[in-house]
mmCIF file of C-alpha atoms in Angstrom:
data_model
loop_
_atom_site.group_PDB
_atom_site.id
_atom_site.type_symbol
_atom_site.label_atom_id
_atom_site.label_comp_id
_atom_site.label_asym_id
_atom_site.label_seq_id
_atom_site.Cartn_x
_atom_site.Cartn_y
_atom_site.Cartn_z
ATOM 1 C CA UNK S 1030 86.090 193.559 -154.234
ATOM 2 C CA UNK S 1031 89.004 192.616 -151.587
ATOM 3 C CA UNK S 1032 87.197 194.958 -149.071
ATOM 4 C CA UNK S 1033 84.126 193.073 -149.332
ATOM 5 C CA UNK S 1034 85.507 189.941 -149.028
ATOM 6 C CA UNK S 1035 87.204 190.911 -145.821
ATOM 7 C CA UNK S 1036 83.944 192.364 -144.700
ATOM 8 C CA UNK S 1037 82.087 188.857 -145.473
ATOM 9 C CA UNK S 1038 84.840 187.032 -143.745
ATOM 10 C CA UNK S 1039 84.769 189.107 -140.690
ATOM 11 C CA UNK S 1040 80.665 188.374 -140.440
ATOM 12 C CA UNK S 1041 81.699 184.605 -140.870
ATOM 13 C CA UNK S 1042 84.042 184.626 -137.813
ATOM 14 C CA UNK S 1043 81.822 186.570 -135.428
ATOM 15 C CA UNK S 1044 79.091 184.069 -136.193
ATOM 16 C CA UNK S 1045 81.129 181.143 -135.397
ATOM 17 C CA UNK S 1046 82.285 182.865 -132.231
ATOM 18 C CA UNK S 1047 78.753 183.474 -131.499
ATOM 19 C CA UNK S 1048 78.121 179.838 -131.948
ATOM 20 C CA UNK S 1049 80.611 178.905 -129.633
ATOM 21 C CA UNK S 1050 79.461 181.263 -127.078
ATOM 22 C CA UNK S 1051 75.905 180.081 -127.538
ATOM 23 C CA UNK S 1052 77.182 176.450 -127.197
ATOM 24 C CA UNK S 1053 79.010 177.294 -123.991
ATOM 25 C CA UNK S 1054 76.147 178.973 -122.454
ATOM 26 C CA UNK S 1055 74.112 175.877 -123.291
ATOM 27 C CA UNK S 1056 76.588 173.756 -121.755
ATOM 28 C CA UNK S 1057 76.885 175.593 -118.467
ATOM 29 C CA UNK S 1058 73.092 176.188 -118.572
ATOM 30 C CA UNK S 1059 72.322 172.297 -118.795
ATOM 31 C CA UNK S 1060 75.090 171.864 -116.164
ATOM 32 C CA UNK S 1061 73.380 174.261 -114.068
ATOM 33 C CA UNK S 1062 70.063 172.915 -114.645
ATOM 34 C CA UNK S 1063 71.279 169.561 -113.770
ATOM 35 C CA UNK S 1064 72.925 170.589 -110.701
ATOM 36 C CA UNK S 1065 69.819 172.379 -109.648
ATOM 37 C CA UNK S 1066 67.615 169.290 -110.354
ATOM 38 C CA UNK S 1067 69.448 166.911 -108.725
ATOM 39 C CA UNK S 1068 69.040 168.203 -105.154
ATOM 40 C CA UNK S 1069 65.712 168.812 -105.924
ATOM 41 C CA UNK S 1070 64.824 165.103 -106.707
ATOM 42 C CA UNK S 1071 66.800 164.001 -103.521
ATOM 43 C CA UNK S 1072 64.576 166.128 -101.309
ATOM 44 C CA UNK S 1073 61.714 165.081 -103.343
ATOM 45 C CA UNK S 1074 62.538 161.485 -102.821
ATOM 46 C CA UNK S 1075 63.216 162.165 -99.019
ATOM 47 C CA UNK S 1076 60.017 163.966 -98.506
ATOM 48 C CA UNK S 1077 58.152 161.001 -100.359
ATOM 49 C CA UNK S 1078 59.830 158.396 -98.062
ATOM 50 C CA UNK S 1079 58.840 160.488 -95.339
ATOM 51 C CA UNK S 1080 55.248 161.016 -96.223
ATOM 52 C CA UNK S 1081 55.071 157.166 -97.147
ATOM 53 C CA UNK S 1082 56.843 155.794 -93.760
ATOM 54 C CA UNK S 1083 54.082 156.509 -91.424
ATOM 55 C CA UNK S 1084 51.561 154.951 -93.430
ATOM 56 C CA UNK S 1085 53.511 151.875 -93.906
ATOM 57 C CA UNK S 1086 54.203 151.672 -90.061
ATOM 58 C CA UNK S 1087 50.257 152.188 -89.624
ATOM 59 C CA UNK S 1088 49.420 149.567 -92.044
ATOM 60 C CA UNK S 1089 52.090 147.178 -90.341
ATOM 61 C CA UNK S 1090 50.784 147.878 -86.935
ATOM 62 C CA UNK S 1091 47.203 147.344 -87.770
ATOM 63 C CA UNK S 1092 48.163 144.011 -89.462
ATOM 64 C CA UNK S 1093 49.922 142.984 -86.235
ATOM 65 C CA UNK S 1094 46.707 143.925 -84.317
ATOM 66 C CA UNK S 1095 44.723 141.895 -86.560
ATOM 67 C CA UNK S 1096 46.867 138.879 -86.194
ATOM 68 C CA UNK S 1097 46.967 139.503 -82.253
ATOM 69 C CA UNK S 1098 43.253 139.624 -82.308
ATOM 70 C CA UNK S 1099 43.006 136.302 -84.559
ATOM 71 C CA UNK S 1100 45.565 134.520 -82.279
ATOM 72 C CA UNK S 1101 43.191 135.674 -79.160
ATOM 73 C CA UNK S 1102 39.963 134.654 -80.630
ATOM 74 C CA UNK S 1103 41.133 130.969 -81.503
ATOM 75 C CA UNK S 1104 42.913 130.792 -78.184
ATOM 76 C CA UNK S 1105 39.599 131.876 -76.643
ATOM 77 C CA UNK S 1106 37.540 129.375 -78.924
ATOM 78 C CA UNK S 1107 40.130 126.560 -78.145
ATOM 79 C CA UNK S 1108 39.783 127.333 -74.096
ATOM 80 C CA UNK S 1109 35.736 127.584 -74.542
ATOM 81 C CA UNK S 1110 35.901 124.162 -76.486
ATOM 82 C CA UNK S 1111 38.179 122.521 -73.757
ATOM 83 C CA UNK S 1112 35.929 123.890 -70.797
ATOM 84 C CA UNK S 1113 32.549 122.709 -72.813
ATOM 85 C CA UNK S 1114 34.323 119.305 -73.409
ATOM 86 C CA UNK S 1115 35.497 118.828 -69.837
ATOM 87 C CA UNK S 1116 31.807 119.957 -68.678
ATOM 88 C CA UNK S 1117 30.497 117.578 -71.075
ATOM 89 C CA UNK S 1118 32.637 114.634 -69.832
ATOM 90 C CA UNK S 1119 31.918 115.639 -66.230
ATOM 91 C CA UNK S 1120 28.235 115.637 -66.794
ATOM 92 C CA UNK S 1121 28.276 112.387 -68.466
ATOM 93 C CA UNK S 1122 30.488 110.763 -65.853
ATOM 94 C CA UNK S 1123 27.870 112.068 -63.187
ATOM 95 C CA UNK S 1124 25.308 110.365 -65.295
ATOM 96 C CA UNK S 1125 27.105 106.970 -65.146
ATOM 97 C CA UNK S 1126 27.946 107.305 -61.809
ATOM 98 C CA UNK S 1127 24.330 108.045 -60.793
ATOM 99 C CA UNK S 1128 23.362 105.277 -62.799
ATOM 100 C CA UNK S 1129 25.713 102.898 -61.495
ATOM 101 C CA UNK S 1130 24.750 103.598 -57.810
ATOM 102 C CA UNK S 1131 21.154 103.178 -58.704
ATOM 103 C CA UNK S 1132 21.809 99.920 -60.432
ATOM 104 C CA UNK S 1133 23.799 99.043 -57.388
ATOM 105 C CA UNK S 1134 20.941 100.167 -54.778
ATOM 106 C CA UNK S 1135 18.508 98.309 -56.803
ATOM 107 C CA UNK S 1136 20.694 94.948 -57.008
ATOM 108 C CA UNK S 1137 21.024 95.500 -52.926
ATOM 109 C CA UNK S 1138 17.547 95.751 -52.557
ATOM 110 C CA UNK S 1139 16.916 92.937 -54.824
ATOM 111 C CA UNK S 1140 19.065 90.737 -53.105
ATOM 112 C CA UNK S 1141 17.710 92.098 -49.628
ATOM 113 C CA UNK S 1142 14.371 91.160 -50.865
ATOM 114 C CA UNK S 1143 15.456 87.565 -52.143
ATOM 115 C CA UNK S 1144 17.110 86.812 -49.006
ATOM 116 C CA UNK S 1145 13.902 88.083 -46.985
ATOM 117 C CA UNK S 1146 11.700 85.760 -48.982
ATOM 118 C CA UNK S 1147 14.073 82.797 -48.974
ATOM 119 C CA UNK S 1148 14.084 83.063 -45.167
ATOM 120 C CA UNK S 1149 10.484 83.439 -44.933
ATOM 121 C CA UNK S 1150 9.915 80.454 -47.388
ATOM 122 C CA UNK S 1151 12.339 78.494 -45.281
ATOM 123 C CA UNK S 1152 10.697 79.574 -42.157
ATOM 124 C CA UNK S 1153 7.172 78.358 -43.363
ATOM 125 C CA UNK S 1154 8.704 75.169 -44.745
ATOM 126 C CA UNK S 1155 10.174 74.752 -41.155
ATOM 127 C CA UNK S 1156 6.670 75.399 -39.691
ATOM 128 C CA UNK S 1157 5.050 72.991 -42.105
ATOM 129 C CA UNK S 1158 7.427 70.281 -41.659
ATOM 130 C CA UNK S 1159 5.618 67.668 -39.317
ATOM 131 C CA UNK S 1160 7.487 66.477 -36.144
ATOM 132 C CA UNK S 1161 7.375 62.548 -35.989
ATOM 133 C CA UNK S 1162 7.235 61.158 -32.794
ATOM 134 C CA UNK S 1163 10.444 58.700 -32.305
ATOM 135 C CA UNK S 1164 8.045 55.549 -31.643
ATOM 136 C CA UNK S 1165 6.073 53.148 -34.029
ATOM 137 C CA UNK S 1166 3.239 55.595 -34.543
ATOM 138 C CA UNK S 1167 5.388 58.092 -35.746
ATOM 139 C CA UNK S 1168 7.606 55.894 -37.623
ATOM 140 C CA UNK S 1169 4.705 54.554 -39.567
ATOM 141 C CA UNK S 1170 3.516 58.163 -40.416
ATOM 142 C CA UNK S 1171 6.695 59.454 -41.447
ATOM 143 C CA UNK S 1172 7.200 56.332 -43.835
ATOM 144 C CA UNK S 1173 3.629 57.086 -45.275
ATOM 145 C CA UNK S 1174 4.733 60.662 -46.018
ATOM 146 C CA UNK S 1175 7.606 59.381 -47.930
ATOM 147 C CA UNK S 1176 5.904 56.864 -49.581
ATOM 148 C CA UNK S 1177 3.403 59.191 -51.015
ATOM 149 C CA UNK S 1178 6.220 61.472 -52.284
ATOM 150 C CA UNK S 1179 7.868 58.384 -54.042
ATOM 151 C CA UNK S 1180 4.420 56.943 -55.293
ATOM 152 C CA UNK S 1181 4.505 53.847 -53.161
ATOM 153 C CA UNK S 1182 1.309 52.538 -52.349
ATOM 154 C CA UNK S 1183 0.145 51.609 -48.713
ATOM 155 C CA UNK S 1184 -1.905 52.797 -45.634
ATOM 156 C CA UNK S 1185 -1.294 52.868 -41.905
ATOM 157 C CA UNK S 1186 -3.449 50.020 -41.093
ATOM 158 C CA UNK S 1187 -1.470 47.668 -43.806
ATOM 159 C CA UNK S 1188 2.062 48.690 -42.221
ATOM 160 C CA UNK S 1189 0.975 48.460 -38.656
ATOM 161 C CA UNK S 1190 -0.780 44.985 -39.316
ATOM 162 C CA UNK S 1191 2.236 43.553 -40.883
ATOM 163 C CA UNK S 1192 4.775 45.209 -38.490
ATOM 164 C CA UNK S 1193 2.973 43.645 -35.414
ATOM 165 C CA UNK S 1194 2.852 40.287 -37.255
ATOM 166 C CA UNK S 1195 6.726 40.374 -38.236
ATOM 167 C CA UNK S 1196 8.563 42.169 -34.955
ATOM 168 C CA UNK S 1197 5.974 43.438 -32.659
ATOM 169 C CA UNK S 1198 7.224 46.761 -33.353
ATOM 170 C CA UNK S 1199 10.836 45.982 -32.306
ATOM 171 C CA UNK S 1200 13.206 48.179 -34.857
ATOM 172 C CA UNK S 1201 16.009 45.560 -33.629
ATOM 173 C CA UNK S 1202 14.265 42.395 -34.291
ATOM 174 C CA UNK S 1203 16.168 39.627 -36.174
ATOM 175 C CA UNK S 1204 15.322 36.108 -37.163
ATOM 176 C CA UNK S 1205 18.185 33.534 -36.426
ATOM 177 C CA UNK S 1206 16.447 30.542 -37.092
ATOM 178 C CA UNK S 1207 14.443 30.825 -40.710
ATOM 179 C CA UNK S 1208 15.617 29.726 -44.119
ATOM 180 C CA UNK S 1209 17.171 32.958 -44.713
ATOM 181 C CA UNK S 1210 19.222 32.858 -41.489
ATOM 182 C CA UNK S 1211 20.410 29.726 -42.540
ATOM 183 C CA UNK S 1212 21.299 30.881 -45.768
ATOM 184 C CA UNK S 1213 23.248 33.825 -44.064
ATOM 185 C CA UNK S 1214 20.961 36.556 -44.805
ATOM 186 C CA UNK S 1215 18.963 37.006 -41.450
ATOM 187 C CA UNK S 1216 15.545 38.763 -41.637
ATOM 188 C CA UNK S 1217 15.878 42.239 -39.757
ATOM 189 C CA UNK S 1218 13.895 45.251 -38.550
ATOM 190 C CA UNK S 1219 10.273 46.072 -38.046
ATOM 191 C CA UNK S 1220 9.112 44.291 -41.333
ATOM 192 C CA UNK S 1221 12.158 41.717 -41.333
ATOM 193 C CA UNK S 1222 13.718 42.658 -44.399
ATOM 194 C CA UNK S 1223 16.971 40.545 -45.493
ATOM 195 C CA UNK S 1224 19.998 42.694 -46.762
ATOM 196 C CA UNK S 1225 19.945 41.764 -50.069
ATOM 197 C CA UNK S 1226 15.942 43.045 -50.569
ATOM 198 C CA UNK S 1227 16.737 46.154 -48.678
ATOM 199 C CA UNK S 1228 19.507 47.058 -50.828
ATOM 200 C CA UNK S 1229 17.487 46.221 -54.159
ATOM 201 C CA UNK S 1230 14.420 48.262 -52.896
ATOM 202 C CA UNK S 1231 15.839 50.889 -50.912
ATOM 203 C CA UNK S 1232 14.369 54.221 -51.337
ATOM 204 C CA UNK S 1233 16.758 57.518 -51.910
ATOM 205 C CA UNK S 1234 16.365 59.840 -49.038
ATOM 206 C CA UNK S 1235 16.198 57.533 -46.220
ATOM 207 C CA UNK S 1236 19.267 55.783 -44.039
ATOM 208 C CA UNK S 1237 20.950 52.881 -45.767
ATOM 209 C CA UNK S 1238 21.046 51.109 -42.398
ATOM 210 C CA UNK S 1239 18.620 48.347 -42.304
ATOM 211 C CA UNK S 1240 18.067 48.954 -38.858
ATOM 212 C CA UNK S 1241 16.521 52.291 -39.225
ATOM 213 C CA UNK S 1242 12.631 51.964 -38.693
ATOM 214 C CA UNK S 1243 11.776 54.436 -41.381
ATOM 215 C CA UNK S 1244 14.213 53.309 -44.056
ATOM 216 C CA UNK S 1245 13.224 49.525 -43.260
ATOM 217 C CA UNK S 1246 9.060 50.320 -43.419
ATOM 218 C CA UNK S 1247 9.791 52.054 -46.695
ATOM 219 C CA UNK S 1248 12.200 49.488 -48.461
ATOM 220 C CA UNK S 1249 9.689 46.431 -47.445
ATOM 221 C CA UNK S 1250 6.783 48.586 -48.613
ATOM 222 C CA UNK S 1251 8.770 49.283 -51.913
ATOM 223 C CA UNK S 1252 9.437 45.205 -52.258
ATOM 224 C CA UNK S 1253 5.750 44.741 -51.229
ATOM 225 C CA UNK S 1254 4.500 46.913 -53.970
ATOM 226 C CA UNK S 1255 6.287 45.424 -56.650
ATOM 227 C CA UNK S 1256 5.652 41.897 -55.633
ATOM 228 C CA UNK S 1257 2.202 42.317 -54.527
ATOM 229 C CA UNK S 1258 0.667 45.611 -55.520
ATOM 230 C CA UNK S 1259 0.776 46.983 -51.909
ATOM 231 C CA UNK S 1260 1.860 46.147 -48.403
ATOM 232 C CA UNK S 1261 -1.902 46.263 -47.800
ATOM 233 C CA UNK S 1262 -2.260 42.737 -49.879
ATOM 234 C CA UNK S 1263 0.349 41.078 -47.545
ATOM 235 C CA UNK S 1264 -1.448 39.053 -44.853
ATOM 236 C CA UNK S 1265 1.567 36.469 -44.152
ATOM 237 C CA UNK S 1266 5.198 35.836 -44.613
ATOM 238 C CA UNK S 1267 6.108 37.499 -47.867
#
């Protein structure tokens, strides 16, 4: 019994020793495994980083190239738009300049044409303008033209007849003895007109000098038209 007990105790002790040995081996094994795994992971990480790095660099390079290409394209578009705008502005300016030049040329041409026509008209008018002799016949004819333009009636015969009776054709004739002269307003000129009558019946466009032969005739004819209907109706002192 006692030997049996010892023998059982011995088996129990061996078993514990074995357990400790197994635990130690396990611990050492775990440590060794851990040691062996750590370097392995470091190398794997390093290798992975090494494998990824070229890919990342390539991706970054591609992105930069894409940005550069996009910027270049935008710059090219901007340059083209600027050139197109400049070309358009130049074309519009050229068109405006040509239009202005054409308008100026047309205006100059019209001005020259108007001046030419005016000169021609003046020349024709001058050619048509009658030249009156500086004598009784010329004075009567010029007076008749003025009377006609003013609507004053009278004829060459009527004017000539009364002039010869009143002044014998002397434009400087003056009556210093009749009632008018006695009243301070002598009869003057070809048709012996007093100053107040001359002033009242003076015709615009003629001289304001009562001694002027044409002005004297026209004023007297205007007075006679008002009082007698026409100088043709006057046959004596009027």
